[in-house]
Short mmCIF file of C-alpha atoms in Angstrom, two decimals:
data_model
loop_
_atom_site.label_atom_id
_atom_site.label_comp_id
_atom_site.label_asym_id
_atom_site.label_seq_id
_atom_site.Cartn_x
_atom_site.Cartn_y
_atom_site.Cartn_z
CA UNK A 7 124.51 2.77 48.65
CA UNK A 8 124.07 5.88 51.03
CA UNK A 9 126.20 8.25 52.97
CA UNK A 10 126.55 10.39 55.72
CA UNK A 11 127.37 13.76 55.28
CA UNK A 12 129.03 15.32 58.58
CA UNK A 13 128.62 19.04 58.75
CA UNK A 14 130.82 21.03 60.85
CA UNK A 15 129.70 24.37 62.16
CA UNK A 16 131.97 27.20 63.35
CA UNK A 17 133.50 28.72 60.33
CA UNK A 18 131.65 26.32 57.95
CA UNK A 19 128.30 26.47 58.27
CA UNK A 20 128.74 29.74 59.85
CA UNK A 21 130.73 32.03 57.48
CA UNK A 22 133.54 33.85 59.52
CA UNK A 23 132.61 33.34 62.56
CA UNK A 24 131.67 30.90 65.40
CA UNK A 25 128.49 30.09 67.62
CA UNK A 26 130.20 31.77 70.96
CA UNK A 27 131.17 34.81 69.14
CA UNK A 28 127.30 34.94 68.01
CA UNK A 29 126.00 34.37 71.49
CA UNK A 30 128.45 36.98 73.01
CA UNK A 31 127.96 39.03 70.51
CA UNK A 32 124.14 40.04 72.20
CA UNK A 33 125.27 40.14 75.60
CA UNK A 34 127.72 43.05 74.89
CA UNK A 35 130.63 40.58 75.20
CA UNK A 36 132.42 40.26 71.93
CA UNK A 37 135.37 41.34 73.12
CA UNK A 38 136.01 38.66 75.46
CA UNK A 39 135.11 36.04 73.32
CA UNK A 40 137.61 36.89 70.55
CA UNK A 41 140.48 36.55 73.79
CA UNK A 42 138.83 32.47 74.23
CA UNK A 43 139.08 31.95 70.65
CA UNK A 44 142.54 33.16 70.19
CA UNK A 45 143.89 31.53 73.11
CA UNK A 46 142.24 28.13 72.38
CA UNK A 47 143.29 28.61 68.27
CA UNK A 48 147.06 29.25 69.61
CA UNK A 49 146.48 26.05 72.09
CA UNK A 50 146.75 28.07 75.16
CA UNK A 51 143.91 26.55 76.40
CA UNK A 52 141.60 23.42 75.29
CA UNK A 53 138.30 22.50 75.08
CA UNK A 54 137.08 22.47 78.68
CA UNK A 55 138.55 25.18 79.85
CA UNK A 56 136.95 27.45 76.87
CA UNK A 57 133.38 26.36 77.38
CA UNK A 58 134.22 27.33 81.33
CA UNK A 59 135.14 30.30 80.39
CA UNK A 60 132.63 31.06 77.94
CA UNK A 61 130.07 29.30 80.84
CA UNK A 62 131.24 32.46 83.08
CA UNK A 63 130.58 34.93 80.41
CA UNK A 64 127.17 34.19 79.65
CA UNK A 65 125.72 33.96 83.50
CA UNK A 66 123.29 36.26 81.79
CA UNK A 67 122.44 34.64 78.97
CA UNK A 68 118.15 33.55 77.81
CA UNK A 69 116.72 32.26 75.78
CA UNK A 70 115.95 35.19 73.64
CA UNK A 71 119.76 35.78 73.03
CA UNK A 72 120.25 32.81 71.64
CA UNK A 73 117.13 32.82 69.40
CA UNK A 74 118.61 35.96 68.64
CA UNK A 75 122.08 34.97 67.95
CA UNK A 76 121.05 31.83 66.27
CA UNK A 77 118.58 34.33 63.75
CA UNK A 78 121.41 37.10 63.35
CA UNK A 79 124.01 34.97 62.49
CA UNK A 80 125.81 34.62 58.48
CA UNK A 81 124.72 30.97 57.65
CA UNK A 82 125.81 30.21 53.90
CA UNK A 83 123.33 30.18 51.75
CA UNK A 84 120.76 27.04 50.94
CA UNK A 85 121.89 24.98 54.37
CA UNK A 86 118.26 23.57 54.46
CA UNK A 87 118.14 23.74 50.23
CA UNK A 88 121.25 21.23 50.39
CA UNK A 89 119.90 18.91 53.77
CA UNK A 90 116.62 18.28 51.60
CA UNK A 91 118.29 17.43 48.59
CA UNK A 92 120.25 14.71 50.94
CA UNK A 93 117.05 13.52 52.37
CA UNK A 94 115.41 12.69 49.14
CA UNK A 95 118.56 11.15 47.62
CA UNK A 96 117.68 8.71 50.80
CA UNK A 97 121.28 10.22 52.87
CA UNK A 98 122.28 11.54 56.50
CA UNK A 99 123.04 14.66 57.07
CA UNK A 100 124.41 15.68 60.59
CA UNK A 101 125.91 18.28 62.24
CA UNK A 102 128.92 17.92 64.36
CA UNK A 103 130.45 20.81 66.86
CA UNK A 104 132.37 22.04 69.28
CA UNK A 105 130.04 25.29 69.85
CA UNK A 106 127.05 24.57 72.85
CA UNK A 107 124.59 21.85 72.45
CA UNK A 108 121.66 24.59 73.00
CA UNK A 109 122.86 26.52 69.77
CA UNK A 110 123.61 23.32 67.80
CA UNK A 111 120.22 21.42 68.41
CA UNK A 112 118.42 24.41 66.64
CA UNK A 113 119.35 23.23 63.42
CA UNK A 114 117.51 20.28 63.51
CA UNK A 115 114.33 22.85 62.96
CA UNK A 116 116.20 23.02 59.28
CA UNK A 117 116.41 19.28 58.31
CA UNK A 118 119.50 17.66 60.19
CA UNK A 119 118.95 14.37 60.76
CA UNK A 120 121.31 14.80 64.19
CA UNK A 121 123.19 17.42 65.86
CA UNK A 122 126.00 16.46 68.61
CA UNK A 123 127.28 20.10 70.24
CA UNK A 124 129.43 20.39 73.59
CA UNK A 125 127.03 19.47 76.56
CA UNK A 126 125.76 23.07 77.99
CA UNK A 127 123.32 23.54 80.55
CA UNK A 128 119.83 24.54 79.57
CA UNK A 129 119.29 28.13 79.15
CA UNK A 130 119.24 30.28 81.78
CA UNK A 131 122.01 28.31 83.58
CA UNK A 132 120.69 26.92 86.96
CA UNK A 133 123.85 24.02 86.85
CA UNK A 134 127.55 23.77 85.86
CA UNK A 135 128.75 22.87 82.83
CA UNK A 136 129.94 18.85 82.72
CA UNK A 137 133.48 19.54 81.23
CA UNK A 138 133.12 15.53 80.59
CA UNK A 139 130.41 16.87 78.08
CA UNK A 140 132.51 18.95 76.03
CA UNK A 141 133.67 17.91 72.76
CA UNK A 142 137.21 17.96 71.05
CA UNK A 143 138.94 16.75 67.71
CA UNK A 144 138.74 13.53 68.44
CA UNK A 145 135.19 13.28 69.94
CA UNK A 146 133.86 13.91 66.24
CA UNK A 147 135.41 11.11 65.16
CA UNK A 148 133.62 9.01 68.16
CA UNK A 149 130.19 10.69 67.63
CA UNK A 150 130.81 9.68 63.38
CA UNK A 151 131.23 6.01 64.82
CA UNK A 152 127.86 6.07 66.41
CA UNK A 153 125.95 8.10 63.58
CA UNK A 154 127.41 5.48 61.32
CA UNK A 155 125.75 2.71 63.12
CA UNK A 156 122.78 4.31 63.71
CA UNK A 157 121.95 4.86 60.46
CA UNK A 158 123.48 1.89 59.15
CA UNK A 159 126.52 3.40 57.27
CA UNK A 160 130.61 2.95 57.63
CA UNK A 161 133.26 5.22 57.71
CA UNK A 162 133.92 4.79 53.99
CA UNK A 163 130.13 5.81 53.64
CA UNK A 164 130.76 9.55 54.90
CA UNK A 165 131.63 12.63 53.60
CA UNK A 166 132.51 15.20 56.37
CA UNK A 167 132.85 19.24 55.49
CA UNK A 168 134.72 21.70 57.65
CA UNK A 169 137.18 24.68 58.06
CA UNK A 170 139.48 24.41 60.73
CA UNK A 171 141.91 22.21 62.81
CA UNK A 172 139.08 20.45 64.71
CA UNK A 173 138.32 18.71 61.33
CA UNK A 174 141.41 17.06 61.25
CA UNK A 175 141.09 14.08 62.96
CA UNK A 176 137.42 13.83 61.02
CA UNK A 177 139.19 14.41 57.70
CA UNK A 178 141.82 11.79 57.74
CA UNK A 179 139.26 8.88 59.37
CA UNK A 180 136.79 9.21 56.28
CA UNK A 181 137.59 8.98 52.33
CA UNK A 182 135.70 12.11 51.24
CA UNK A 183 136.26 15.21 52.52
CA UNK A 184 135.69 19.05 52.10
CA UNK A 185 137.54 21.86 53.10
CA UNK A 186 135.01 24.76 53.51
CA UNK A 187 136.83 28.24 53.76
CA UNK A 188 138.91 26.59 55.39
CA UNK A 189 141.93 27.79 57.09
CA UNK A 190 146.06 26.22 56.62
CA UNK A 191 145.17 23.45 59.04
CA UNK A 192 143.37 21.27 56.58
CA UNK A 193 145.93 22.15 53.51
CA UNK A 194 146.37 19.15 51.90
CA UNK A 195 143.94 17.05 53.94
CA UNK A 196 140.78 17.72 51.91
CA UNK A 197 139.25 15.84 48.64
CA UNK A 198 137.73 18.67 47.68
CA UNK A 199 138.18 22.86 48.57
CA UNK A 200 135.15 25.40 48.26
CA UNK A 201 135.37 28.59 49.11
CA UNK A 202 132.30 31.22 49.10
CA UNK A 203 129.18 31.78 50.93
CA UNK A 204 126.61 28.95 49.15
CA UNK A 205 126.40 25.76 50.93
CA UNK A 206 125.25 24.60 47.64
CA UNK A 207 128.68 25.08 45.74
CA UNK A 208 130.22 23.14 48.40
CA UNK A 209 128.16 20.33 48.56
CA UNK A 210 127.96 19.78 44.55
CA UNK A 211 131.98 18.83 44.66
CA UNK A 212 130.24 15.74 45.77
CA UNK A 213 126.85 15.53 45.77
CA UNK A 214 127.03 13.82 41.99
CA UNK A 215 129.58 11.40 43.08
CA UNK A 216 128.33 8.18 43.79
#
């Protein structure tokens, strides 16, 4: 038997914090980013109109800044310690996100077997952003289906981690799931609750569970 872990990134990989607030955060535009993530956490706005938002904010934005953001930003500790330990245990690991495809595709580099991230435009923007292409609650769910078949796996095969109210819908379609500082959204959804800054601690709630 094998599974799939599904990794979630804003707030669980990323401690405190999410991958537009990173971004913005070396273009001087903090500020404005904490207004998008307030309004879409209250449900002021959704999905599309966030990354069109954020898509106007960062008309600036390189390459460089997001090598930069992705290098500067408080990852928990032993992400890539935890992926290899999957690997040779002959699992998935993938990662699963709202935040930009650009910013999500870098952690391949550290042993994810997939990423799926909101479409963006390559960096520097030359097109629009596809609002078809950017994800929601319910998308992870879709993009599970397909991992699962991909790598040969059902839903009662995954695990999926994460923090926040776009786990939900993940949360309640597998068996195993934990909540990763994790905010009152997922009370009383989750299998298992870590909180701390070691990937490690979170991942051992199941890692031994066959």
């Amino acid at each position: 038997m094998t599974r799939l872990h599904l990794f979630d990134l804003d707030g669980t990989l990323l401690h405190g914090t999410t991958a537009p607030l990173e971004i913005s955060r070396q273009l001087g535009l903090e500020t404005e980013t904490m207004a998008l993530e307030r309004a879409i956490a209250a449900g002021r706005i959704g999905p599309p109109e966030y990354a069109a938002r954020a898509y106007d904010l960062w008309s600036g934005l390189t390459e460089e800044h997001v090598r930069a953001a992705f290098e500067a930003a408080p990852w928990l500790a032993r992400i890539r310690e935890v992926w290899a330990e999957i690997r040779s245990a002959g699992e998935y690991c993938a990662v699963v996100s709202l935040s930009p495809s650009f910013f999500v595709e870098r952690l391949l580099d550290w042993g994810a077997h997939a990423t799926h991230g909101s479409r963006f435009p390559a960096v520097p923007f030359t097109e629009p952003v596809d609002p078809t292409g950017v994800l929601n609650a319910a998308a992870k769910v879709t993009i599970a289906e397909r991992l699962c078949a991909e790598f040969g796996v059902t839903r009662a095969d995954c695990v999926a981690y994460g923090d926040s109210s776009s786990d939900k819908d993940l949360f309640a379609a597998v068996p195993v799931s934990v909540a990763v500082n994790a905010d009152a959204h997922l009370a009383g959804l989750a299998t298992h609750s870590y909180s701390g800054r070691d990937l490690w601690g979170a991942y051992e709630l199941v890692g031994l569970t066959r």
